[in-house]
Tab-separated table of C-alpha atoms in Angstrom:
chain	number	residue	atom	x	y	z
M	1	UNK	CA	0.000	0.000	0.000
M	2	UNK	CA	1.683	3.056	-1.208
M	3	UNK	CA	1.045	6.835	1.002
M	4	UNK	CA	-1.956	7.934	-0.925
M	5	UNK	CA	-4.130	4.946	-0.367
M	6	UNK	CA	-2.491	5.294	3.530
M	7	UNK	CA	-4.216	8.550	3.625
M	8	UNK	CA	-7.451	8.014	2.180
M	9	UNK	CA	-8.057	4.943	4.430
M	10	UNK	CA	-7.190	6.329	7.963
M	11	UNK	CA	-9.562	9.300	6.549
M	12	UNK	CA	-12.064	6.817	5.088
M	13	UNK	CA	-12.421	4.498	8.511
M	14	UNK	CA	-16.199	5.404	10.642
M	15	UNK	CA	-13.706	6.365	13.333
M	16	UNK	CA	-10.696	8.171	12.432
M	17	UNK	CA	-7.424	6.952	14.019
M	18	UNK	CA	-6.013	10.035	15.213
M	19	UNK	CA	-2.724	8.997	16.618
M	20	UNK	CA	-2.161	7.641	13.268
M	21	UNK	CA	-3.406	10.369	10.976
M	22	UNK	CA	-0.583	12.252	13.067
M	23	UNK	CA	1.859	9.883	12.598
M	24	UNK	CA	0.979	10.081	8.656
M	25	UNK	CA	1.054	13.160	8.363
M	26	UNK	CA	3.947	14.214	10.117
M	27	UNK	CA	5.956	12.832	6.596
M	28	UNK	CA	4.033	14.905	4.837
M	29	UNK	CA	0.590	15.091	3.112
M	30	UNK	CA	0.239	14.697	-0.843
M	31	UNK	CA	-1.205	17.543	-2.368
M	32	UNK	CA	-3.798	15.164	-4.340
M	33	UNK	CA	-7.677	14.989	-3.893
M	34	UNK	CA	-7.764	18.107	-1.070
M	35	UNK	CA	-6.101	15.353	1.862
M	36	UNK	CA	-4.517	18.073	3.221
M	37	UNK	CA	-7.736	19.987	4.055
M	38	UNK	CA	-9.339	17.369	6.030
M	39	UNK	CA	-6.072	16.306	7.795
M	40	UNK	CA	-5.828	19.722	9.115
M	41	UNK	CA	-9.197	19.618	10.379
M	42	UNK	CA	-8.377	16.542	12.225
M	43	UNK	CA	-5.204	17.016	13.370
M	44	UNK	CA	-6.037	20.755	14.919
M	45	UNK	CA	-9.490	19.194	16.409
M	46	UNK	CA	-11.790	20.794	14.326
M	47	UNK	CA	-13.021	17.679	13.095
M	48	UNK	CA	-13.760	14.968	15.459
M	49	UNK	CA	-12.554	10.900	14.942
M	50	UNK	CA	-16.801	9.644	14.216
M	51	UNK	CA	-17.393	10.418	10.854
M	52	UNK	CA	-20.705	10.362	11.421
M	53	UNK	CA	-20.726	13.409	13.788
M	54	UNK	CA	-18.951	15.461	10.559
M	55	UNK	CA	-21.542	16.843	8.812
M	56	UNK	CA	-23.722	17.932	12.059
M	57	UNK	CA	-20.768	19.458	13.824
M	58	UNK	CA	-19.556	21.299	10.307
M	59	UNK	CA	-22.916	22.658	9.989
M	60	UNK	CA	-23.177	23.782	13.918
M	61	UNK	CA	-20.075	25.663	13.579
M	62	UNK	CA	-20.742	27.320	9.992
M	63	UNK	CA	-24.231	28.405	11.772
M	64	UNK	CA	-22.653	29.614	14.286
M	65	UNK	CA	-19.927	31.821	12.612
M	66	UNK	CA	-22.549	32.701	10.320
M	67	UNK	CA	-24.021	34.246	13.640
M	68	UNK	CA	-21.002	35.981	15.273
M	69	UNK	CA	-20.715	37.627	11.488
M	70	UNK	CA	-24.469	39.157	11.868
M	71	UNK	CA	-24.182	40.235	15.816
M	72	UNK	CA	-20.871	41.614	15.949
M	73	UNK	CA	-20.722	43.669	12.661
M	74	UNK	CA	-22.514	46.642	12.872
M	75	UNK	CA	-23.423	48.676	9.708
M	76	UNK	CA	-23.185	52.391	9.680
M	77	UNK	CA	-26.356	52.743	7.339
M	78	UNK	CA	-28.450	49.712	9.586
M	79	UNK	CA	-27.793	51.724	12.627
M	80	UNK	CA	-29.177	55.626	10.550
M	81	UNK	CA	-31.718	53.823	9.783
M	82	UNK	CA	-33.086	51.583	13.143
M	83	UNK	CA	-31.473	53.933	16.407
M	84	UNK	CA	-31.725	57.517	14.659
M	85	UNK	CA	-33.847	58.567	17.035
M	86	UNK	CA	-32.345	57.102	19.905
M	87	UNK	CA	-28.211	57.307	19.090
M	88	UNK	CA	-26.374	60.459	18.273
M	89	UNK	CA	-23.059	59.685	15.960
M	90	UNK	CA	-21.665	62.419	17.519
M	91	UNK	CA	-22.890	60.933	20.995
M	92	UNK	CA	-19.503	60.517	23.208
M	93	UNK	CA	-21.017	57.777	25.789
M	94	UNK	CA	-19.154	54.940	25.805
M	95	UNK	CA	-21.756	52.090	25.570
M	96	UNK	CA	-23.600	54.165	22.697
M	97	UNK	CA	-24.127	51.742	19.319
M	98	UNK	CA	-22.500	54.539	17.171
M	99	UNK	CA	-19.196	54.664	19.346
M	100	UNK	CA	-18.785	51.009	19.025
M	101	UNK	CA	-18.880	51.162	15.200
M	102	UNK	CA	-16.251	53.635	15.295
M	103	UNK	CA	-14.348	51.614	17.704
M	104	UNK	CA	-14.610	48.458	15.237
M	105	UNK	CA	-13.671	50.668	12.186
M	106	UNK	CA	-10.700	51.361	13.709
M	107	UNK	CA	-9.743	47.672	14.469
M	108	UNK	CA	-11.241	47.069	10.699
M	109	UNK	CA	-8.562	49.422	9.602
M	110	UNK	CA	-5.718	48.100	11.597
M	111	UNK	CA	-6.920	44.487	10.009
M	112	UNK	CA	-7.067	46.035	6.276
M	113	UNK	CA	-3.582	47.153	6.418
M	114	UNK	CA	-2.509	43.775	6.894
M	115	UNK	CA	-4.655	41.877	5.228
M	116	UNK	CA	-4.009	43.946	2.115
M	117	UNK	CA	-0.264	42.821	2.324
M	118	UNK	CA	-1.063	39.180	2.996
M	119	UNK	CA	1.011	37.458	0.045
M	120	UNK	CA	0.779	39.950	-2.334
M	121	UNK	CA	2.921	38.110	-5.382
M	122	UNK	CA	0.326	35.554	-5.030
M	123	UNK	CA	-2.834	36.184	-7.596
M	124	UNK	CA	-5.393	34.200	-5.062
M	125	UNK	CA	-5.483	36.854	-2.363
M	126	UNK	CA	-5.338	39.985	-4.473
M	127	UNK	CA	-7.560	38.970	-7.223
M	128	UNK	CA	-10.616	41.142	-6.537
M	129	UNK	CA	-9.152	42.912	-4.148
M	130	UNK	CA	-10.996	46.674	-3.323
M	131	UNK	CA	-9.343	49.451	-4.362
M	132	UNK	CA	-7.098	50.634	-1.547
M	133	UNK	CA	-9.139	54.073	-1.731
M	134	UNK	CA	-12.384	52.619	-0.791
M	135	UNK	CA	-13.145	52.881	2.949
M	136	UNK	CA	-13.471	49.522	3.862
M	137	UNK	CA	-16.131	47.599	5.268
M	138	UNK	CA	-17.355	43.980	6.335
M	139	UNK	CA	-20.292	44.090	5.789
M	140	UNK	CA	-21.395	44.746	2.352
M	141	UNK	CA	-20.576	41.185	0.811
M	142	UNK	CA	-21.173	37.667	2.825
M	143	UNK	CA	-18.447	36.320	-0.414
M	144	UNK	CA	-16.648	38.699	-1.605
M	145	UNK	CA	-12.716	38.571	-2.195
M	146	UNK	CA	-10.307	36.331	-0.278
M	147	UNK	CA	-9.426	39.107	1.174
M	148	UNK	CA	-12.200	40.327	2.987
M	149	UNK	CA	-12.403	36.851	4.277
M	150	UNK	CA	-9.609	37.194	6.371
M	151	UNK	CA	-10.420	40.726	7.021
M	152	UNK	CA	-13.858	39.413	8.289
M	153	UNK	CA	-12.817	36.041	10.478
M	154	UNK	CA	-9.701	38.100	11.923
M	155	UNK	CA	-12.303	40.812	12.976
M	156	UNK	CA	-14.856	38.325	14.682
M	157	UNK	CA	-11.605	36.672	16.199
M	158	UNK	CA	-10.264	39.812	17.482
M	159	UNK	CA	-14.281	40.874	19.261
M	160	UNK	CA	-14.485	37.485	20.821
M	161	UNK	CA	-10.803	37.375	22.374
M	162	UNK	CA	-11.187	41.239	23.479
M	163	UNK	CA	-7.812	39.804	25.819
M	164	UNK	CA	-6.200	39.395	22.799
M	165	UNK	CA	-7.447	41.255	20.046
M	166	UNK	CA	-6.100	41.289	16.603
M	167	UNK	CA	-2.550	41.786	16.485
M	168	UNK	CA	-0.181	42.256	13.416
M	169	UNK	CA	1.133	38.811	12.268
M	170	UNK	CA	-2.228	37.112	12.643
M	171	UNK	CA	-3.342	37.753	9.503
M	172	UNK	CA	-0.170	35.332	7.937
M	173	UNK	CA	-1.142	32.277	10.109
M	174	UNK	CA	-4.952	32.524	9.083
M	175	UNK	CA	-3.937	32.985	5.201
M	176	UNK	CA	-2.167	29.366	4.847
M	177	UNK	CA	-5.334	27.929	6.642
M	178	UNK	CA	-8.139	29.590	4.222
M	179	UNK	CA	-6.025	29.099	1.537
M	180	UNK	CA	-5.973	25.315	1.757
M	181	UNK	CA	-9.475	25.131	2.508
M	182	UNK	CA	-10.457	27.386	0.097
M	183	UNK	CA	-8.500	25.069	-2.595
M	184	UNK	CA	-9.989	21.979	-1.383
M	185	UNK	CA	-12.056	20.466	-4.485
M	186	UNK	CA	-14.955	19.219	-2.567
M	187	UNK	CA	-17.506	21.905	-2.901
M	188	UNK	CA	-18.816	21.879	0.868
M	189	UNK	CA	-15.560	22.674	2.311
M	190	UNK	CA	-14.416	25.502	-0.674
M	191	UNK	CA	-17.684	26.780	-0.063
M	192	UNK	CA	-17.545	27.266	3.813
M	193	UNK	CA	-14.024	27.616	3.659
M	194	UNK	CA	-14.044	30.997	5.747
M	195	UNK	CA	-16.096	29.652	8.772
M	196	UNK	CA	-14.155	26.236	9.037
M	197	UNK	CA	-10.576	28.329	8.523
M	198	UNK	CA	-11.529	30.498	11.210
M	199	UNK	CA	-12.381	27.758	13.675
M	200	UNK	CA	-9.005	25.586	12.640
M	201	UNK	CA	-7.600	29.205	13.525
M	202	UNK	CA	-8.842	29.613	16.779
M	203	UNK	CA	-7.899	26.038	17.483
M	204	UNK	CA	-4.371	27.215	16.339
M	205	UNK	CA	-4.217	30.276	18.715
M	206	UNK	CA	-5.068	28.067	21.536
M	207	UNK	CA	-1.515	26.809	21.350
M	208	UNK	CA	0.352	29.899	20.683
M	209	UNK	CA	-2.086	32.945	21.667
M	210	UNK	CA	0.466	33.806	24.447
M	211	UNK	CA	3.192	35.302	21.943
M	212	UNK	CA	0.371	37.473	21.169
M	213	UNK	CA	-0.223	38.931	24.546
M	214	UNK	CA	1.957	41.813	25.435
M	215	UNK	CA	1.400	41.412	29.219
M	216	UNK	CA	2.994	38.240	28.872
M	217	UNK	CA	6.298	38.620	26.473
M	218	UNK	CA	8.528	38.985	29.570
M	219	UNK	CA	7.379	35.806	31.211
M	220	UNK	CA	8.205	31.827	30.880
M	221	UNK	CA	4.787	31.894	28.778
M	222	UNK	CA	5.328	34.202	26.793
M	223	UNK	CA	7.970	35.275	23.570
M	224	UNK	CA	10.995	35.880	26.065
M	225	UNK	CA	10.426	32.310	27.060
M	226	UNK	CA	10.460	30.845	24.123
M	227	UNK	CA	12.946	32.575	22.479
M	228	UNK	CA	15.509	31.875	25.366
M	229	UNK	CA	13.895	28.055	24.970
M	230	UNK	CA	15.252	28.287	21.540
M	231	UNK	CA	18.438	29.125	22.219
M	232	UNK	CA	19.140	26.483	25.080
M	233	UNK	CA	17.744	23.794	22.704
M	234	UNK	CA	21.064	25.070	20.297
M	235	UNK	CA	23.565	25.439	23.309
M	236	UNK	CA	22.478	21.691	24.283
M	237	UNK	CA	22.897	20.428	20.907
M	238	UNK	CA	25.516	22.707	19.062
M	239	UNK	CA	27.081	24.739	21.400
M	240	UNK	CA	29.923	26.423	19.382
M	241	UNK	CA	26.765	27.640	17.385
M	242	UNK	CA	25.136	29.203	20.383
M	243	UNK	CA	28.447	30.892	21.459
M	244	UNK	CA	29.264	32.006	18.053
M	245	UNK	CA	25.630	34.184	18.126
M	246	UNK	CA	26.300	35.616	21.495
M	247	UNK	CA	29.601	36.427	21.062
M	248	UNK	CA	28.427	38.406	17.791
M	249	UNK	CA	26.109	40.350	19.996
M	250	UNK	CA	22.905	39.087	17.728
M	251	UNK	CA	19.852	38.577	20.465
M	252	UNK	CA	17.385	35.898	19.351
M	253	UNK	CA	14.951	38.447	19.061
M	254	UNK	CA	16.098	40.200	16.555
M	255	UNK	CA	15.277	37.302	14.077
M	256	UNK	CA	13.460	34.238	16.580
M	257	UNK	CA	10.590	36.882	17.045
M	258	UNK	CA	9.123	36.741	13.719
M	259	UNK	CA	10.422	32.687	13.057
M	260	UNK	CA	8.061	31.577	16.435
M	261	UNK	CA	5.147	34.050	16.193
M	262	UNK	CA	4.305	33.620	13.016
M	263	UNK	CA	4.929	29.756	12.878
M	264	UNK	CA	8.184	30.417	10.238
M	265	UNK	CA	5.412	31.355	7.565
M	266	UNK	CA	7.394	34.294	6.209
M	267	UNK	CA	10.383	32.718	6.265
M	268	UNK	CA	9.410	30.317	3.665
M	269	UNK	CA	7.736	30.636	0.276
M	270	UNK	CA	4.160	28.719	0.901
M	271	UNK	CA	4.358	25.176	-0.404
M	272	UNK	CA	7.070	24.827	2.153
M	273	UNK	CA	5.324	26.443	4.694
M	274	UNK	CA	2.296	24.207	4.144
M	275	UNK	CA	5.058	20.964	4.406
M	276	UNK	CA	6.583	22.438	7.428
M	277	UNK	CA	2.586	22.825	9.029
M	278	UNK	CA	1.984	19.513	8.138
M	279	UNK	CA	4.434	18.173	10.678
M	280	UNK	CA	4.050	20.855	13.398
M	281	UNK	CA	0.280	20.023	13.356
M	282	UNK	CA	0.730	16.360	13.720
M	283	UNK	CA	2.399	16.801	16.922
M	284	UNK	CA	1.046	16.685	20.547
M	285	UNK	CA	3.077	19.534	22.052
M	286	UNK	CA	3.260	22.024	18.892
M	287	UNK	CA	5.309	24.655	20.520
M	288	UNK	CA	8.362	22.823	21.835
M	289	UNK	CA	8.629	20.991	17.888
M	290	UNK	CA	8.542	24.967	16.623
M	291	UNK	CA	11.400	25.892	18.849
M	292	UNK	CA	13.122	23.038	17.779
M	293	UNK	CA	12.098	23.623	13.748
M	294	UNK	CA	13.953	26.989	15.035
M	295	UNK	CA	16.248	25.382	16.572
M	296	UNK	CA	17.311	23.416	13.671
M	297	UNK	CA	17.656	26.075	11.293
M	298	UNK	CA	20.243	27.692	13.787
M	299	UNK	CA	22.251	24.523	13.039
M	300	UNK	CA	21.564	24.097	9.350
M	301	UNK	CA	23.662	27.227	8.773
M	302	UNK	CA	26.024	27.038	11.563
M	303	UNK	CA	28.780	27.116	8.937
M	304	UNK	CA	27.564	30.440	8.237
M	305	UNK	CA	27.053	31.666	11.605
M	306	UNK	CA	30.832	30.318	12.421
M	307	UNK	CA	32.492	31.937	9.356
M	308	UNK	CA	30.506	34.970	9.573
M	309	UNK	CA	30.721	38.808	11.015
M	310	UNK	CA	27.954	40.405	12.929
M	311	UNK	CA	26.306	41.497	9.293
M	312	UNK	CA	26.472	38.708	7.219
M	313	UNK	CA	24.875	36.422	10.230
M	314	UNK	CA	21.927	39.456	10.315
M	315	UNK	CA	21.276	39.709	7.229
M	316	UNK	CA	21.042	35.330	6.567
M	317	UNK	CA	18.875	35.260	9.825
M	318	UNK	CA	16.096	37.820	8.833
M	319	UNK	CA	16.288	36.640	5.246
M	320	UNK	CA	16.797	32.898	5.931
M	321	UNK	CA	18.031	31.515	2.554
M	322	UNK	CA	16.299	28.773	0.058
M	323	UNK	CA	16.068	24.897	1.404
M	324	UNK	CA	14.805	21.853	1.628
M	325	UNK	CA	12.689	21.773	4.393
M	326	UNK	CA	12.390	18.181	4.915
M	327	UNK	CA	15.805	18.401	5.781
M	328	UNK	CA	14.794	21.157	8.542
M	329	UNK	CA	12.337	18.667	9.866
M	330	UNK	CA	14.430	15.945	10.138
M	331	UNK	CA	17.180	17.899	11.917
M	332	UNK	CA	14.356	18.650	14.541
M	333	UNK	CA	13.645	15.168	14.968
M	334	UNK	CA	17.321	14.731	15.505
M	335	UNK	CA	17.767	17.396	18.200
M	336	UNK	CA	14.644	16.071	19.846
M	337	UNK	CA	15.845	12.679	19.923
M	338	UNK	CA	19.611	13.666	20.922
M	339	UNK	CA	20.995	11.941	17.618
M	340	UNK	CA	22.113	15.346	16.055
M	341	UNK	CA	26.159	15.022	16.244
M	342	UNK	CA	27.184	18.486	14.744
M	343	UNK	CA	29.634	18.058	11.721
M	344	UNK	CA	33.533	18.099	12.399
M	345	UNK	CA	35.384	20.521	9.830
M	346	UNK	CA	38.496	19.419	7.706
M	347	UNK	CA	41.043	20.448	10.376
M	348	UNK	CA	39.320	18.680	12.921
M	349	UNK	CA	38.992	15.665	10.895
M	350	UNK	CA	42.286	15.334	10.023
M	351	UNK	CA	43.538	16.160	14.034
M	352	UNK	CA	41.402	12.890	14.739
M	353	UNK	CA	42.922	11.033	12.308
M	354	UNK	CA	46.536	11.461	12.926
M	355	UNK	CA	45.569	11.120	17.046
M	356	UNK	CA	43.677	7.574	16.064
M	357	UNK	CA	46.751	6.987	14.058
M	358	UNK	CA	49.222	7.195	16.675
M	359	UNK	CA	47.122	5.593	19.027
M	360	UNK	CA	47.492	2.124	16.794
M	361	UNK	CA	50.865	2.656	16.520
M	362	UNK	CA	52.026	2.484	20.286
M	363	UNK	CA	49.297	0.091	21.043
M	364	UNK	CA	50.779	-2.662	18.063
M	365	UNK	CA	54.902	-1.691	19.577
M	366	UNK	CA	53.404	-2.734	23.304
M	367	UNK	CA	52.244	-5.806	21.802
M	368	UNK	CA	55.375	-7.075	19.785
């Protein structure tokens, strides 16, 4: 049985194995026949293992985003129209109707910015897009463009997490989501492809929401954490490459910042980033394999990092350059497991030769 048919069975079975969809998917999963779309949903928990409870708990949650989209978005012409009488725009009380629509068109404009630079090279999210001179709104189009689907889940996201919010980066870990759903060729999931990314998404945030709270980027929890997490994973495993970054005076988050918020999704182009999600969503504890993804890439170039000056190392870590990333993954797997054994250079080499060398020789004169 080759990987394909793998796939489509665990997917195919009344009750999903989930331990070894994981396992399955952690190699990778084929870009034929949409698998990857209803992997996801398994492996994040947005799907449950009885595929008999699919289609009830798909339409539950697409009801109820459906819902959030009509309570929480309020539309400047609904509210002339209904609370004229009873609402003055130019009210300033706090818990008036009209100040919270200014207060969400302000968080709709943060969102826009971002959303509008959210792979912009790539035809699927700008195609359609509005013209950056029309004041946006939410509202005025339950299809639209791709792009007002992110601007809309990101905006229902950010009401319902007011702890939270929407802040800048989200919008690159929804886009990879949507746009595998959205490319899924079963019409039921393209079609609801906003509502089910937005639910995988808040699934996702449950695991890494704290790099996204401020009050908590100097704590163990939060970015400081992880980032100095990072680095002790290197210093374990590599530590000439952890010394080699401190002595160049390059903090971890100058570069680690953007590599663990945002899941490395700008640091790849996005068929790698969806191969790199495949594995991090397949595992258990999805933030310590991240750090060591990071982790790995600190070693993958630790030629670089050794021969370089303060610059060069910058400028490689904040533009990290092409690879496979396969080979990223398995060097994660090998730091997790302890089996990475960083490489010895020429000189070194040659210094264990000549020592193994003379070792033989006084050990074969004791003997004769």
């Amino acid at each position: 049985m080759d990987r394909l048919e793998e796939f489509h069975m665990i997917s195919s079975t009344p009750v999903v194995d989930i331990q070894a969809a994981r396992h399955l998917a952690f190699g990778g999963i084929p870009d034929e026949f949409a698998l990857r779309s209803v992997y996801w949903k398994l492996l994040l928990g947005y799907l449950p293992a009885d595929r008999d409870c699919w289609q009830k708990h798909l339409s539950s949650q697409r009801e109820r985003y459906q819902e959030y989209l009509n309570d929480l978005i309020l539309d400047s012409q609904h509210l002339a129209e209904q609370e004229a009488e009873f609402d003055d725009p130019l009210s300033d009380k706090s818990d008036s109707n009209w100040s919270q629509f200014f207060k969400d068109k302000e968080l709709l404009e943060e969102i826009d910015k971002d959303t509008r630079r959210t792979y912009p090279d790539m035809h699927f999210f700008c195609a359609g897009a509005e013209d950056p001179t029309h004041e946006s709104t939410i509202s005025e189009d339950v299809q639209g463009t791709h792009q007002l689907a992110l601007k809309r889940a990101l905006f229902v996201y950010a009401k319902l997490n007011p702890g939270v919010r929407y802040v800048q980066g989200m919008n690159e870990l929804f886009a990879p989501i949507y746009y595998v759903y959205a490319n899924d060729a079963t019409g039921d999931f393209s079609d609801n492809a906003e509502a089910d990314a937005f639910w995988s998404f808040n699934m996702l945030m449950a695991d890494f929401r704290d790099h996204f709270c401020s009050t908590l980027d100097s704590s163990d929890m939060g970015i400081s954490g992880s980032l100095t997490h990072m680095i002790s994973i290197v210093k374990k495993n590599d530590p000439s490459v952890a010394s080699r970054i401190e002595q160049l005076g390059i903090h971890p988050q100058l570069y680690g910042l953007r590599w663990i918020s945002l899941l490395l999704s700008q640091e790849f182009q996005l068929p790698d980033v969806m191969r790199l999600w495949d594995s991090l969503f397949a595992m258990d504890d999805r933030l310590e394999f991240l750090l060591l993804l990071c982790a790995a890439m600190l070693v993958y170039v630790r030629h670089e990092i050794l021969s370089g000056d303060f610059g060069q190392v910058m400028k490689m870590l904040q533009n990290f350059p092409p690879v496979d990333v396969a080979e990223i993954i398995n060097l994660a797997v090998q730091l997790r497991d302890g089996e990475y054994q960083p490489p010895i250079n020429q000189a070194e080499t040659q210094k264990k030769k000549t020592f193994k060398s003379l070792r033989e020789r006084v050990k074969r004169r004791s003997q004769s």
